[in-house]
Structure formats: structure tokens, C-alpha cells
């Protein structure tokens, strides 16, 4: 009996051997001793008895037995050898009672190299066994900036908490995200392991059947994406039909996860062309009005930011009164956004603008389940194809405001008061600082954060002798003051100089024109990546207004530069740019990539201040920072 099995295994081995030779590849088992040296290793760790997935057993520890096997662990020595007889005896043992004795192996980067028991691995692989018991010694590589090494260190933490070695990831951060989604504090107990095993089995069965195993992501990435949409509890209750439907609906999310760059930044609106067919003239059509709903975290009159969007909503009502109707819902947060979305969709909503990044996570499930409704979120750097995001390139206006501040400062000091260190905000700060430096290279920009626990505006301005201040962009209706935009403190009062403008009405108008013309839908069908609209002065979404208090010559320069920025002839992030550590962040005569501008987590060299860690922010700001904060502050 064993001879027959060996003969079949030998065929598989020789087939693999020939295929590898034909491709110019090494035909034998990889050898760990030749892959790394002891100098590459930080330390070794005894892992004890581990049930190792056989798919992860890929080679041998030393050269001794490597030439007995093809690269797929099948034998390549002829029958008339002692090796073949021993292999056959193990085959008989597996069929009669099963192989129980553990092998000995080294684990390196979550792949296993056999020290003792190569033939046992070969036999079990031949019989398509899933795992094998092994006494494992882990070789831990030295921590470095290498992506795979960083990924492996995240895996080791995941493995220590869960005890799982078969769940792998290709994206940094996904291991921690999955732990958070499962929601178990500390090491997983048996109940948590059983629940996760159930959802992993049910999900992977459908996911792989639908072709998920052909995507450029690991199963760990895929289940993280799926669980982020639907949640662990819902997955435990899903039937196979539910999984089928939900995996299909979530496919764009899986595909986007496999993209190296998951986000496509749309920097300008596409030109909308509307054509009428002959049928339109012969049969006049009166389509139903689109219903557009805005979701706000609180009443817009209590927030300058929300009020600017509310002005945009009212502008839509006036501009498209015959084509759409709008309304808003206030008091929407991460806890009730899913139910609010379901309610407004039932009442006929066609387009929803979620004006708050905290709404993003729980909006995703609704967006996946209702692709007929367009759901957008006002934020940057969101990698979800089912929810498009939008924001303005405010850094263009901040660059101009910085240039004005640098020209008029009387002591080479300027204040910048920011709120959240989220995507886009750091670009605003740096652009302002570069604007200051462009006309006054000795001037410094002093940075404060209004959402930190110890923020004291008067103390900050007084102690640093700051007379010119860049503050919040617009007035809060319920708390009107003159402390907005760029102003000079004079006799305890604010003398307004310039005000950056968010023209949300223009943005919403152009976006809805694309919806009405059909180009919005077509744009989404062309893309696997998530679409992030990041429009600026060229689209009319961002502007800067100067008051009469800006000196004439400075205003002329600002107007000239604004015209050049609008035409794309001048960009704020161009040429040599150094950070606070003296590190070159952008080379001379080069324009910085938009994606690098968006993801900035560093400050330019003339900024005095830092990006605070999460712990320093007030509680009601932490949710926003956690979701959309730049990497530097997530400590």
C-alpha cells in the first residue's frame, strides 16, 4: 500500500521539479540557513508545542535533506532507496492510526523550516492534512523600517493575544484593527476563539468560493474589511445566504484593500456635459426631485464649521429649487448614524452628506447595503469605495494668509491656532508657515491646539508676545466674535486682515450637477479605488478675502499669487522644504505629491510647537482624532 502512495507522491515531486527547472527556479526545498544569518536575528523564542498550518511549512532548516524533496515537499528519490521505504512506512502509519509525533521546526517570519521530521511533513502534505504538531523555536528578526519586518512584529502581537498562527495580513494596522473589532480585552479565552473560528470558517468558505483567494490580500485583511462593515455580532448570526449577499456587496472594499494606493484624489471637478436626445424634445420629462439630506453632529448655528455647510445647503435650495429638495438632521453621531441613515433612506433620500468624520465607520454598512443611495462624508483619506469623501484644499488660502502675516508682523512672530490634527490640517499649518517664510525667512509661527486640555488662548498669546493670529476660519453664529481668520490684536481687540473662505455652496452645486448629468455614477463605476474629492481655488471652492487693513502692496501680491494658484502656475508645496528636525521633505524644483500633502504628519522648520498625542486632547475631540488624525499623534 505504501509503495503505491509513494509512487503517486513521486510523480507530484518530479512534476514540480521539472516545472521549476523550466522556469529557472530553485527546484528543491528552501533552506533557512541560507536565507538568513545569525546577524539578522534579534533573539530566539521557544514557542512550545504548536499546531502549525501545513501550508506554512515551506522548507528545511539545514541543507542535509533538501535534495530529497521538490519545492512542494513531495519526494524525488526513486523507490529503491532507504528514504522511500521510510516514507512508505509513514504513509501506512498515517492511514492506519495517524501521525501523532510532533516535528521540530524553526519559525521565521511566520514560515516554518523543519529541523526534524521532513518525511512526516511530506506524507501529511500528500494526504492534504491541514496542520501538524510541532515543537517550534521562533527566530525573531531585528526590528527595522522594512515593511515585512514591521508587518511581522504586528503579527507576533496578534499571535500572542489570539494564539492563532494561520491568520495573516498584508496591510500594516489590520492586525490591531481586527483585535479591536473582535472586542476582547487581553488574551483570547476559549469562548472568543470558538466564536472567531466560526466567523472565519463561514466567511472564508464564501469569500474563497467567490474568488477572494485570487485577490492580492490575505484572509486576515479580508475578514478585517468585512468585520469593519458588519461587525462581529452580526457575523455570528449570518446564514450562508447572508454571507453570499454581503460578500458580493462588499467586493469593492476587498478589491480596494489590494491596491497599493487605495485612494484616488480628485483635485478638480470634471466638466459636466448635458445632452438632450430627440426623445427629450418629443416627450418632455418631469423627473422626480432628488432628495438631498445633510447630517450634522449638532445644530449648525452652534458651530462655525457646520454653519458653513448649512450655508451651502441653503445655496442648493436656491440654485436647484426645481430639481431637488434638501433637509438636514442634527444630533447625528457614531451611535445613531446607522439608524438615521436607514430612516432617511426609507423616506426617499437619494444623496446624503455626512458632515462629520465620526459618522464614517457606522455609515459604511448602510452604504454597502444601499448602493442606490449616494453617501458622502466630509473628511480626507478614507479608503472606502462605497463612501466618497470630500474636502477643500484650504492650504492654498492658508499659504496666502501666511504670506500676508509674514509681511505685516512687527516682531517676526505669528500665532496659528488649530483644533484637530486631522488629515488636511497639518497641510494648512505648514502652508501658512511656508507663506510666512516666503516673505520673512526669519519669522516663526507659534502653534497652539484649541482642543487640548491645557489650552489657554490668552496665556499662549501673551507669553509668546504674539500680535498677529491665524484663528478659526469663520464666525460661529451663536458665539459671534472677531477672532476669526487672520487678525491683529490691537488694544485688546481683533483687527481683521484676511479670511479664508469655504465655498461649500459651490462644491455642492458642482457635485450635484455631476449627479444630475450621470457622470457621478459613471465615475464610480470606472474606479476600484476610493474617491476623495479634494477641490481648491481652481474649482472656486476655496478663497481668501482681504480687508482694507491689509497694506495695498501686500494685497496686490496676495491677489497676484491667488490668481496664479487658481491657474495652477504656483503651488505652496514646491522646492526645498525641511521639517523641524532638519530633514529634507521635498527636493528643490519639485512639486510635492498631493497624497504626501494630505498625509503630512510633520511640521516645517519655522513652526514652534508640535503635534500633540491623543492623551492631550479633550474627550469630545478624541473620537475625531482617533478616526481621522494623522499618524504622528496616534500614540
Coordinates of C-alpha atoms in Angstrom, one line a residue:
X1 CA 0.0 0.0 0.0
X2 CA 2.8 2.4 1.0
X3 CA 4.6 1.8 -2.3
X4 CA 1.5 2.9 -4.3
X5 CA 1.3 6.1 -2.3
X6 CA 5.0 6.8 -2.7
X7 CA 4.7 6.3 -6.4
X8 CA 2.0 8.9 -6.7
X9 CA 3.9 11.3 -4.4
X10 CA 7.0 10.8 -6.5
X11 CA 5.1 11.8 -9.7
X12 CA 4.0 15.0 -8.0
X13 CA 7.5 15.7 -6.8
X14 CA 9.1 15.2 -10.2
X15 CA 6.4 17.3 -11.9
X16 CA 7.1 20.2 -9.5
X17 CA 10.9 19.7 -10.0
X18 CA 10.6 19.9 -13.8
X19 CA 8.2 22.9 -13.7
X20 CA 10.7 24.8 -11.6
X21 CA 13.7 23.9 -13.7
X22 CA 11.8 25.1 -16.8
X23 CA 11.1 28.5 -15.1
X24 CA 14.7 28.8 -14.0
X25 CA 13.7 28.5 -10.3
X26 CA 15.4 26.6 -7.5
X27 CA 13.7 23.1 -7.6
X28 CA 14.4 22.0 -4.0
X29 CA 13.2 23.0 -0.6
X30 CA 14.4 26.4 0.6
X31 CA 17.0 26.2 3.4
X32 CA 16.7 28.5 6.4
X33 CA 20.4 28.5 7.0
X34 CA 20.9 30.0 3.5
X35 CA 18.1 32.6 3.9
X36 CA 19.4 34.4 6.9
X37 CA 22.4 34.6 9.1
X38 CA 22.5 34.9 12.9
X39 CA 23.4 38.6 12.5
X40 CA 19.9 39.2 11.2
X41 CA 18.3 37.7 14.3
X42 CA 17.3 39.7 17.4
X43 CA 16.6 36.7 19.6
X44 CA 15.1 33.2 19.6
X45 CA 11.9 32.3 21.5
X46 CA 10.7 28.9 22.5
X47 CA 7.1 28.6 21.4
X48 CA 6.5 25.1 22.7
X49 CA 4.0 22.8 21.0
X50 CA 2.2 24.5 18.2
X51 CA -0.3 23.1 15.7
X52 CA 1.2 24.6 12.5
X53 CA -0.7 25.0 9.3
X54 CA 1.0 22.8 6.8
X55 CA 0.7 25.4 4.1
X56 CA 3.1 27.5 6.2
X57 CA 5.7 24.7 6.4
X58 CA 7.9 25.7 3.4
X59 CA 11.4 24.4 3.9
X60 CA 14.1 22.7 5.9
X61 CA 16.4 24.1 8.5
X62 CA 19.6 22.7 7.1
X63 CA 21.0 21.5 3.7
X64 CA 21.0 17.8 4.7
X65 CA 17.7 16.6 3.4
X66 CA 16.7 19.4 0.9
X67 CA 17.7 17.4 -2.2
X68 CA 15.3 14.6 -1.3
X69 CA 12.3 16.8 -1.9
X70 CA 11.0 19.0 -4.6
X71 CA 9.9 22.5 -3.6
X72 CA 6.4 21.3 -2.8
X73 CA 7.8 18.8 -0.2
X74 CA 7.0 15.8 -2.4
X75 CA 9.8 13.2 -2.7
X76 CA 12.1 12.9 -5.8
X77 CA 14.2 9.9 -4.8
X78 CA 13.5 6.7 -6.6
X79 CA 11.8 3.7 -4.9
X80 CA 15.0 1.7 -4.5
X81 CA 16.2 3.8 -1.6
X82 CA 16.0 3.6 2.2
X83 CA 14.3 7.1 2.1
X84 CA 11.5 5.7 0.0
X85 CA 10.9 2.8 2.4
X86 CA 10.7 5.0 5.4
X87 CA 8.4 7.4 3.6
X88 CA 6.1 4.4 2.7
X89 CA 6.1 3.2 6.3
X90 CA 5.0 6.6 7.5
X91 CA 2.3 6.6 4.8
X92 CA 0.9 3.3 6.2
X93 CA 1.1 4.7 9.7
X94 CA -0.9 7.8 8.7
X95 CA -3.6 5.7 7.1
X96 CA -3.9 3.2 10.0
X97 CA -3.6 5.4 13.1
X98 CA -2.4 8.8 12.1
X99 CA 0.9 10.5 12.6
X100 CA 1.0 11.9 16.1
X101 CA 4.6 12.6 16.9
X102 CA 5.5 16.4 16.7
X103 CA 8.2 17.6 14.3
X104 CA 10.8 20.1 15.3
X105 CA 10.9 23.3 13.4
X106 CA 12.1 26.9 13.3
X107 CA 9.6 29.7 12.6
X108 CA 10.9 32.7 10.8
X109 CA 8.5 35.5 9.5
X110 CA 5.6 33.1 10.1
X111 CA 7.0 30.4 7.9
X112 CA 8.3 27.1 9.2
X113 CA 11.5 25.3 8.4
X114 CA 11.8 21.7 9.5
X115 CA 14.7 20.6 11.8
X116 CA 13.4 17.1 12.4
X117 CA 10.5 15.4 10.6
X118 CA 10.7 16.3 7.0
X119 CA 9.2 13.0 5.8
X120 CA 6.3 13.4 8.2
X121 CA 5.6 16.8 6.7
X122 CA 5.9 15.3 3.2
X123 CA 3.4 12.5 4.0
X124 CA 0.9 14.7 5.6
X125 CA 1.1 17.2 2.7
X126 CA 0.5 14.3 0.3
X127 CA -2.7 13.4 2.3
X128 CA -3.8 17.1 2.3
X129 CA -3.7 17.4 6.0
X130 CA -4.4 20.8 7.4
X131 CA -1.9 21.1 10.2
X132 CA 0.9 19.2 12.0
X133 CA 2.0 19.3 15.7
X134 CA 5.5 20.9 16.0
X135 CA 7.9 21.9 18.7
X136 CA 8.7 25.4 17.5
X137 CA 11.6 27.8 18.0
X138 CA 10.9 31.3 16.7
X139 CA 13.7 33.3 15.2
X140 CA 12.8 37.0 15.6
X141 CA 14.4 39.4 13.1
X142 CA 15.8 42.7 14.2
X143 CA 13.3 45.5 14.2
X144 CA 13.8 47.8 11.2
X145 CA 11.9 50.0 8.8
X146 CA 11.5 47.1 6.4
X147 CA 7.8 46.8 5.7
X148 CA 7.7 43.0 6.0
X149 CA 9.5 43.1 9.3
X150 CA 7.1 45.7 10.7
X151 CA 4.2 43.6 9.5
X152 CA 5.7 40.6 11.2
X153 CA 6.1 42.4 14.5
X154 CA 2.4 43.3 14.3
X155 CA 1.6 39.6 13.6
X156 CA 3.6 38.5 16.7
X157 CA 1.5 40.7 18.9
X158 CA -1.7 39.3 17.3
X159 CA -0.4 35.7 17.7
X160 CA 0.4 36.3 21.4
X161 CA -3.1 37.6 22.1
X162 CA -5.1 35.1 20.0
X163 CA -2.9 32.0 19.8
X164 CA -3.6 31.9 16.0
X165 CA -0.8 31.4 13.5
X166 CA -3.0 30.9 10.4
X167 CA -4.3 34.5 10.2
X168 CA -2.0 36.7 8.1
X169 CA -2.2 40.3 6.9
X170 CA -0.6 42.3 4.1
X171 CA -1.5 45.8 5.5
X172 CA 0.1 47.5 8.5
X173 CA -2.5 48.2 11.1
X174 CA -5.0 45.5 10.1
X175 CA -3.9 43.1 12.9
X176 CA -4.6 45.7 15.6
X177 CA -7.8 46.7 13.8
X178 CA -9.1 43.1 13.8
X179 CA -8.3 42.7 17.6
X180 CA -10.3 45.9 18.2
X181 CA -13.2 44.7 16.1
X182 CA -13.5 41.4 17.9
X183 CA -13.5 43.5 21.1
X184 CA -11.9 41.1 23.6
X185 CA -9.6 42.8 26.1
X186 CA -6.3 40.9 26.7
X187 CA -5.6 37.3 25.7
X188 CA -8.5 35.5 24.0
X189 CA -10.2 32.9 26.0
X190 CA -11.7 29.7 24.6
X191 CA -15.1 31.2 24.0
X192 CA -13.6 34.1 21.9
X193 CA -11.5 31.6 20.0
X194 CA -14.6 29.5 19.2
X195 CA -16.6 32.5 18.1
X196 CA -13.8 33.8 15.8
X197 CA -13.3 30.3 14.4
X198 CA -16.9 30.2 13.5
X199 CA -17.0 33.5 11.7
X200 CA -13.7 32.8 10.0
X201 CA -14.9 29.4 8.7
X202 CA -18.3 30.8 7.5
X203 CA -16.7 33.9 5.9
X204 CA -13.7 32.2 4.2
X205 CA -16.0 29.5 2.7
X206 CA -18.0 32.1 0.8
X207 CA -15.2 34.5 0.2
X208 CA -12.9 31.9 -1.4
X209 CA -15.8 30.4 -3.4
X210 CA -16.4 33.9 -4.8
X211 CA -12.7 34.2 -5.8
X212 CA -11.3 36.1 -2.9
X213 CA -8.3 33.8 -2.8
X214 CA -7.2 35.4 -6.1
X215 CA -7.1 38.9 -4.7
X216 CA -3.8 40.5 -3.6
X217 CA -4.7 40.4 0.1
X218 CA -4.6 37.8 2.8
X219 CA -7.6 36.3 4.5
X220 CA -6.8 38.3 7.6
X221 CA -7.1 41.6 5.6
X222 CA -10.4 40.4 4.1
X223 CA -12.1 39.4 7.3
X224 CA -11.0 42.7 8.8
X225 CA -12.6 44.6 6.0
X226 CA -15.8 42.6 6.3
X227 CA -16.0 42.9 10.1
X228 CA -15.4 46.6 9.9
X229 CA -18.6 46.9 7.8
X230 CA -20.9 44.4 9.5
X231 CA -19.4 43.8 13.0
X232 CA -18.6 40.6 14.8
X233 CA -22.0 40.1 16.4
X234 CA -23.9 40.3 13.1
X235 CA -21.4 37.9 11.5
X236 CA -22.2 35.3 14.2
X237 CA -25.8 35.4 13.2
X238 CA -25.4 35.4 9.4
X239 CA -26.6 32.4 7.4
X240 CA -24.7 31.2 4.3
X241 CA -27.2 33.2 2.1
X242 CA -26.4 36.3 4.2
X243 CA -22.7 35.8 3.7
X244 CA -23.2 35.3 0.0
X245 CA -25.1 38.6 -0.4
X246 CA -22.9 40.6 1.9
X247 CA -19.6 39.3 0.4
X248 CA -20.8 40.3 -3.1
X249 CA -22.0 43.7 -1.9
X250 CA -18.6 44.3 -0.2
X251 CA -16.5 43.3 -3.1
X252 CA -15.2 46.8 -3.9
X253 CA -13.9 47.1 -0.4
X254 CA -11.9 43.8 -0.8
X255 CA -10.6 44.9 -4.2
X256 CA -9.5 48.3 -2.9
X257 CA -7.7 46.7 0.0
X258 CA -5.4 45.0 -2.5
X259 CA -4.5 48.3 -4.2
X260 CA -1.1 49.8 -3.2
X261 CA -2.7 53.2 -3.2
X262 CA -6.3 52.7 -2.1
X263 CA -7.4 56.3 -2.7
X264 CA -7.8 58.3 -5.8
X265 CA -7.6 62.1 -5.1
X266 CA -9.8 64.0 -7.4
X267 CA -8.3 67.5 -7.4
X268 CA -10.8 69.3 -9.8
X269 CA -14.4 68.7 -10.8
X270 CA -15.0 67.1 -14.2
X271 CA -16.7 69.2 -16.8
X272 CA -20.3 68.3 -16.9
X273 CA -21.8 67.9 -20.4
X274 CA -25.6 67.6 -20.7
X275 CA -27.1 66.4 -23.9
X276 CA -30.7 66.1 -24.8
X277 CA -31.8 63.4 -27.2
X278 CA -34.6 63.9 -29.7
X279 CA -36.9 61.9 -27.4
X280 CA -36.5 64.5 -24.7
X281 CA -38.0 67.1 -27.1
X282 CA -40.8 64.9 -28.3
X283 CA -41.7 63.6 -24.8
X284 CA -41.0 66.3 -22.2
X285 CA -39.9 64.6 -19.0
X286 CA -40.6 65.7 -15.4
X287 CA -38.3 63.5 -13.3
X288 CA -38.9 63.5 -9.5
X289 CA -36.9 65.8 -7.4
X290 CA -33.7 64.5 -5.8
X291 CA -33.9 64.4 -2.1
X292 CA -30.6 65.6 -0.5
X293 CA -30.1 65.2 3.2
X294 CA -27.3 66.7 5.4
X295 CA -26.4 65.0 8.6
X296 CA -24.8 67.3 11.3
X297 CA -23.4 66.3 14.7
X298 CA -25.2 69.2 16.3
X299 CA -27.2 72.3 15.3
X300 CA -25.3 74.2 12.7
X301 CA -25.8 77.5 14.4
X302 CA -23.6 76.3 17.3
X303 CA -20.6 75.6 15.1
X304 CA -18.7 77.7 12.6
X305 CA -17.8 74.6 10.6
X306 CA -21.3 73.2 10.4
X307 CA -22.7 76.7 9.7
X308 CA -20.5 77.0 6.6
X309 CA -22.1 73.7 5.3
X310 CA -25.5 74.9 6.2
X311 CA -25.0 78.0 4.0
X312 CA -24.0 75.6 1.3
X313 CA -27.2 73.6 1.8
X314 CA -29.4 76.8 1.6
X315 CA -27.5 77.8 -1.6
X316 CA -28.5 74.4 -3.1
X317 CA -32.2 75.1 -2.3
X318 CA -32.0 78.4 -4.2
X319 CA -29.9 77.1 -7.1
X320 CA -31.8 73.8 -7.8
X321 CA -35.2 74.6 -6.5
X322 CA -36.8 72.8 -9.5
X323 CA -34.6 69.7 -9.4
X324 CA -34.0 68.8 -5.7
X325 CA -35.1 69.4 -2.2
X326 CA -32.9 69.5 0.8
X327 CA -33.2 69.0 4.6
X328 CA -30.9 68.5 7.5
X329 CA -30.8 66.3 10.6
X330 CA -28.8 67.5 13.6
X331 CA -27.6 65.5 16.6
X332 CA -26.2 62.6 14.5
X333 CA -23.2 60.8 15.9
X334 CA -21.4 57.5 15.7
X335 CA -24.1 55.9 17.9
X336 CA -27.2 56.7 15.9
X337 CA -25.9 57.4 12.4
X338 CA -26.8 53.9 11.1
X339 CA -30.4 54.2 12.3
X340 CA -30.7 57.8 11.0
X341 CA -29.5 56.7 7.6
X342 CA -31.9 53.8 7.4
X343 CA -34.8 56.2 8.3
X344 CA -34.0 58.8 5.8
X345 CA -33.4 56.2 3.0
X346 CA -36.9 54.8 3.8
X347 CA -38.2 58.3 3.4
X348 CA -36.7 58.7 0.0
X349 CA -33.2 60.1 0.4
X350 CA -31.1 59.9 -2.8
X351 CA -27.9 61.7 -1.6
X352 CA -26.6 62.0 1.9
X353 CA -23.8 64.3 3.1
X354 CA -22.4 63.3 6.5
X355 CA -20.7 66.3 7.8
X356 CA -18.5 64.7 10.5
X357 CA -15.8 62.1 10.2
X358 CA -17.1 60.3 13.3
X359 CA -20.1 59.2 11.2
X360 CA -17.9 57.2 8.8
X361 CA -17.5 53.8 10.4
X362 CA -21.2 53.1 11.1
X363 CA -22.2 54.7 7.7
X364 CA -20.2 52.1 5.8
X365 CA -22.6 49.2 6.4
X366 CA -25.6 51.2 5.2
X367 CA -23.6 52.3 2.1
X368 CA -22.8 48.7 1.3
X369 CA -26.4 47.6 1.7
X370 CA -27.8 50.6 -0.2
X371 CA -25.7 51.2 -3.3
X372 CA -28.6 53.0 -4.9
X373 CA -28.1 55.9 -2.4
X374 CA -25.0 58.1 -2.7
X375 CA -23.5 58.6 0.8
X376 CA -20.6 61.0 1.2
X377 CA -18.5 62.0 4.2
X378 CA -16.8 65.3 4.7
X379 CA -13.2 64.2 5.5
X380 CA -10.0 63.1 3.9
X381 CA -8.1 59.9 3.4
X382 CA -10.9 57.4 3.7
X383 CA -10.2 54.2 1.8
X384 CA -13.8 53.1 1.2
X385 CA -15.1 52.8 -2.3
X386 CA -18.7 52.8 -1.1
X387 CA -18.5 56.1 0.6
X388 CA -16.8 59.0 -1.2
X389 CA -15.2 61.7 0.8
X390 CA -14.8 65.4 0.1
X391 CA -12.8 68.3 1.5
X392 CA -11.2 71.5 0.3
X393 CA -7.6 72.4 -0.3
X394 CA -7.7 75.1 2.4
X395 CA -3.9 75.1 2.5
X396 CA -3.9 77.2 -0.7
X397 CA -5.7 80.0 1.2
X398 CA -3.6 79.5 4.3
X399 CA -0.4 79.9 2.2
X400 CA -1.7 83.4 1.1
X401 CA -2.7 84.3 4.7
X402 CA 0.7 83.3 5.9
X403 CA 2.4 85.5 3.3
X404 CA 0.3 88.4 4.5
X405 CA 1.1 87.7 8.1
X406 CA 4.8 87.4 7.4
X407 CA 4.8 90.7 5.6
X408 CA 3.0 92.7 8.3
X409 CA 4.3 91.1 11.6
X410 CA 6.1 93.7 13.8
X411 CA 8.2 91.2 15.8
X412 CA 8.8 88.3 13.4
X413 CA 6.3 86.2 15.4
X414 CA 2.9 84.9 14.2
X415 CA 0.3 82.7 16.0
X416 CA -1.6 79.8 14.5
X417 CA -4.4 78.3 16.4
X418 CA -5.6 74.9 15.1
X419 CA -8.2 72.5 16.5
X420 CA -7.7 68.8 15.4
X421 CA -4.5 67.3 13.9
X422 CA -6.5 65.5 11.2
X423 CA -5.7 64.9 7.6
X424 CA -5.6 68.3 5.8
X425 CA -5.0 70.3 9.0
X426 CA -1.2 69.8 9.1
X427 CA -1.0 70.8 5.4
X428 CA -2.9 74.1 6.4
X429 CA -0.4 74.8 9.2
X430 CA 2.7 74.0 7.0
X431 CA 1.3 76.0 4.1
X432 CA 0.7 79.0 6.4
X433 CA 4.3 78.7 7.7
X434 CA 5.7 78.5 4.2
X435 CA 3.7 81.6 3.3
X436 CA 5.3 83.4 6.2
X437 CA 8.8 82.3 5.3
X438 CA 8.3 83.3 1.6
X439 CA 8.4 87.0 2.6
X440 CA 10.0 86.9 6.0
X441 CA 12.5 84.0 6.4
X442 CA 13.4 84.9 10.0
X443 CA 9.8 84.8 11.2
X444 CA 8.5 82.0 13.4
X445 CA 5.0 80.5 13.5
X446 CA 3.8 79.6 17.1
X447 CA 1.4 76.8 17.1
X448 CA -1.4 76.0 19.7
X449 CA -4.2 73.5 19.7
X450 CA -7.6 74.7 20.9
X451 CA -8.9 71.2 21.6
X452 CA -6.2 70.2 24.1
X453 CA -6.9 70.0 27.8
X454 CA -4.5 72.7 28.8
X455 CA -5.3 75.2 26.1
X456 CA -5.4 78.8 27.3
X457 CA -5.7 81.3 24.5
X458 CA -4.7 84.4 26.3
X459 CA -1.8 82.8 28.1
X460 CA -0.5 81.4 24.8
X461 CA -0.6 84.8 23.1
X462 CA 0.7 86.8 26.0
X463 CA 3.6 84.6 27.0
X464 CA 4.9 84.4 23.4
X465 CA 4.3 88.1 22.6
X466 CA 2.0 87.3 19.6
X467 CA 0.2 90.1 17.9
X468 CA -0.9 88.5 14.6
X469 CA -3.1 85.4 14.8
X470 CA -4.5 82.9 12.4
X471 CA -7.6 81.5 14.1
X472 CA -10.8 79.6 13.2
X473 CA -11.9 80.3 9.6
X474 CA -15.4 81.7 10.1
X475 CA -17.7 83.1 12.8
X476 CA -19.8 80.8 14.9
X477 CA -23.4 82.2 14.7
X478 CA -24.3 81.7 18.3
X479 CA -20.9 83.0 19.6
X480 CA -20.1 85.8 17.2
X481 CA -16.7 87.4 17.8
X482 CA -14.0 89.0 15.6
X483 CA -11.5 86.3 16.5
X484 CA -11.6 84.5 13.1
X485 CA -9.4 84.3 10.0
X486 CA -6.1 86.3 10.2
X487 CA -6.3 89.3 12.6
X488 CA -4.1 91.7 14.5
X489 CA -4.5 92.1 18.2
X490 CA -4.7 95.9 18.8
X491 CA -5.6 97.3 22.2
X492 CA -7.2 94.0 23.2
X493 CA -9.4 94.0 20.1
X494 CA -9.1 92.0 16.9
X495 CA -8.4 93.9 13.7
X496 CA -9.4 91.5 10.9
X497 CA -7.0 91.3 8.0
X498 CA -8.0 88.3 5.9
X499 CA -10.5 85.5 6.0
X500 CA -10.2 82.1 4.3
X501 CA -13.5 81.1 2.7
X502 CA -15.1 77.6 2.3
X503 CA -17.5 78.0 -0.6
X504 CA -19.4 74.8 0.2
X505 CA -22.3 76.0 -1.9
X506 CA -20.0 75.9 -5.0
X507 CA -18.8 72.5 -4.1
X508 CA -22.3 71.0 -3.5
X509 CA -23.5 72.7 -6.7
X510 CA -20.8 71.2 -8.9
X511 CA -21.1 67.8 -7.3
X512 CA -24.9 67.7 -7.8
X513 CA -24.5 68.8 -11.4
X514 CA -22.4 65.7 -11.9
X515 CA -25.2 63.6 -10.3
X516 CA -27.9 65.1 -12.4
X517 CA -25.8 64.6 -15.6
X518 CA -25.0 61.0 -14.8
X519 CA -21.2 61.5 -14.6
X520 CA -21.1 60.9 -10.8
X521 CA -22.3 57.3 -11.2
X522 CA -20.0 56.6 -14.2
X523 CA -17.0 58.0 -12.3
X524 CA -17.6 55.4 -9.5
X525 CA -18.0 52.5 -11.9
X526 CA -14.6 53.3 -13.5
X527 CA -12.8 53.1 -10.2
X528 CA -11.8 50.3 -7.8
X529 CA -10.1 52.8 -5.5
X530 CA -11.9 55.1 -3.1
X531 CA -12.7 58.5 -4.5
X532 CA -11.7 61.5 -2.3
X533 CA -12.7 64.9 -3.8
X534 CA -10.1 67.5 -2.7
X535 CA -11.0 70.6 -4.6
X536 CA -9.4 74.0 -4.2
X537 CA -9.2 77.6 -5.6
X538 CA -9.3 76.3 -9.2
X539 CA -12.8 74.9 -8.6
X540 CA -14.0 78.0 -6.7
X541 CA -14.4 76.0 -3.5
X542 CA -11.6 77.9 -1.6
X543 CA -11.0 81.6 -1.5
X544 CA -9.3 84.3 0.6
X545 CA -10.8 87.7 1.2
X546 CA -8.6 90.6 2.4
X547 CA -9.9 93.6 4.4
X548 CA -9.0 97.2 3.9
X549 CA -6.5 96.8 6.8
X550 CA -4.1 94.8 4.6
X551 CA -1.4 97.2 3.1
X552 CA -2.0 97.9 -0.6
X553 CA 1.2 96.4 -1.8
X554 CA 0.8 93.3 0.2
X555 CA -2.8 92.9 -1.0
X556 CA -1.6 93.3 -4.6
X557 CA 0.9 90.5 -4.1
X558 CA -1.7 88.3 -2.5
X559 CA -4.2 88.8 -5.3
X560 CA -1.5 88.1 -7.9
X561 CA -0.5 84.8 -6.1
X562 CA -4.1 83.8 -5.7
X563 CA -4.6 84.2 -9.5
X564 CA -1.5 82.1 -10.1
X565 CA -2.6 79.4 -7.7
X566 CA -6.1 79.3 -9.3
X567 CA -4.5 78.8 -12.7
X568 CA -2.1 76.1 -11.3
X569 CA 1.0 78.2 -12.0
X570 CA 2.0 78.4 -8.3
X571 CA 1.8 75.7 -5.7
X572 CA 2.5 76.2 -2.0
X573 CA 4.5 73.0 -1.6
X574 CA 7.3 73.4 -4.1
X575 CA 11.0 73.4 -3.8
X576 CA 13.2 72.5 -0.8
X577 CA 11.1 72.0 2.4
X578 CA 12.7 71.0 5.7
X579 CA 10.9 69.8 8.8
X580 CA 11.6 70.7 12.4
X581 CA 14.3 68.0 12.6
X582 CA 16.2 69.4 9.6
X583 CA 15.1 66.5 7.4
X584 CA 14.5 67.3 3.7
X585 CA 10.9 66.6 3.0
X586 CA 10.7 67.9 -0.6
X587 CA 13.5 68.3 -3.1
X588 CA 14.3 71.5 -5.0
X589 CA 12.4 72.2 -8.2
X590 CA 9.9 69.5 -7.4
X591 CA 6.2 69.8 -6.6
X592 CA 5.1 67.7 -3.6
X593 CA 2.6 64.9 -4.4
X594 CA -1.0 65.6 -3.3
X595 CA -1.1 62.3 -1.4
X596 CA 2.0 63.3 0.5
X597 CA 0.5 66.7 1.3
X598 CA -2.7 65.0 2.5
X599 CA -0.9 62.6 4.8
X600 CA 1.6 65.1 6.4
X601 CA 2.4 64.2 10.0
X602 CA 5.3 66.6 10.4
X603 CA 5.8 70.4 10.8
X604 CA 8.1 72.7 8.7
X605 CA 11.2 74.1 10.3
X606 CA 9.9 77.6 11.1
X607 CA 7.0 76.3 13.3
X608 CA 7.4 76.4 17.0
X609 CA 5.2 73.7 18.5
X610 CA 4.3 70.1 18.0
X611 CA 1.5 67.7 17.1
X612 CA 0.1 66.5 20.5
X613 CA -0.5 62.9 21.3
X614 CA -4.1 61.6 21.7
X615 CA -3.9 61.8 25.5
X616 CA -3.6 65.6 25.5
X617 CA -7.0 66.2 23.8
X618 CA -10.3 66.8 25.5
X619 CA -12.7 63.8 25.5
X620 CA -15.1 65.2 22.9
X621 CA -12.2 65.7 20.4
X622 CA -10.7 62.2 20.8
X623 CA -13.2 60.4 18.5
X624 CA -12.4 62.7 15.6
X625 CA -8.7 62.4 16.2
X626 CA -8.9 58.7 16.5
X627 CA -10.7 58.3 13.2
X628 CA -9.0 60.9 11.0
X629 CA -5.9 62.0 13.0
X630 CA -2.5 61.9 11.3
X631 CA -0.2 59.1 12.3
X632 CA 2.1 61.2 14.4
X633 CA -0.5 61.9 17.1
X634 CA -1.9 58.4 17.5
X635 CA 0.3 57.4 20.5

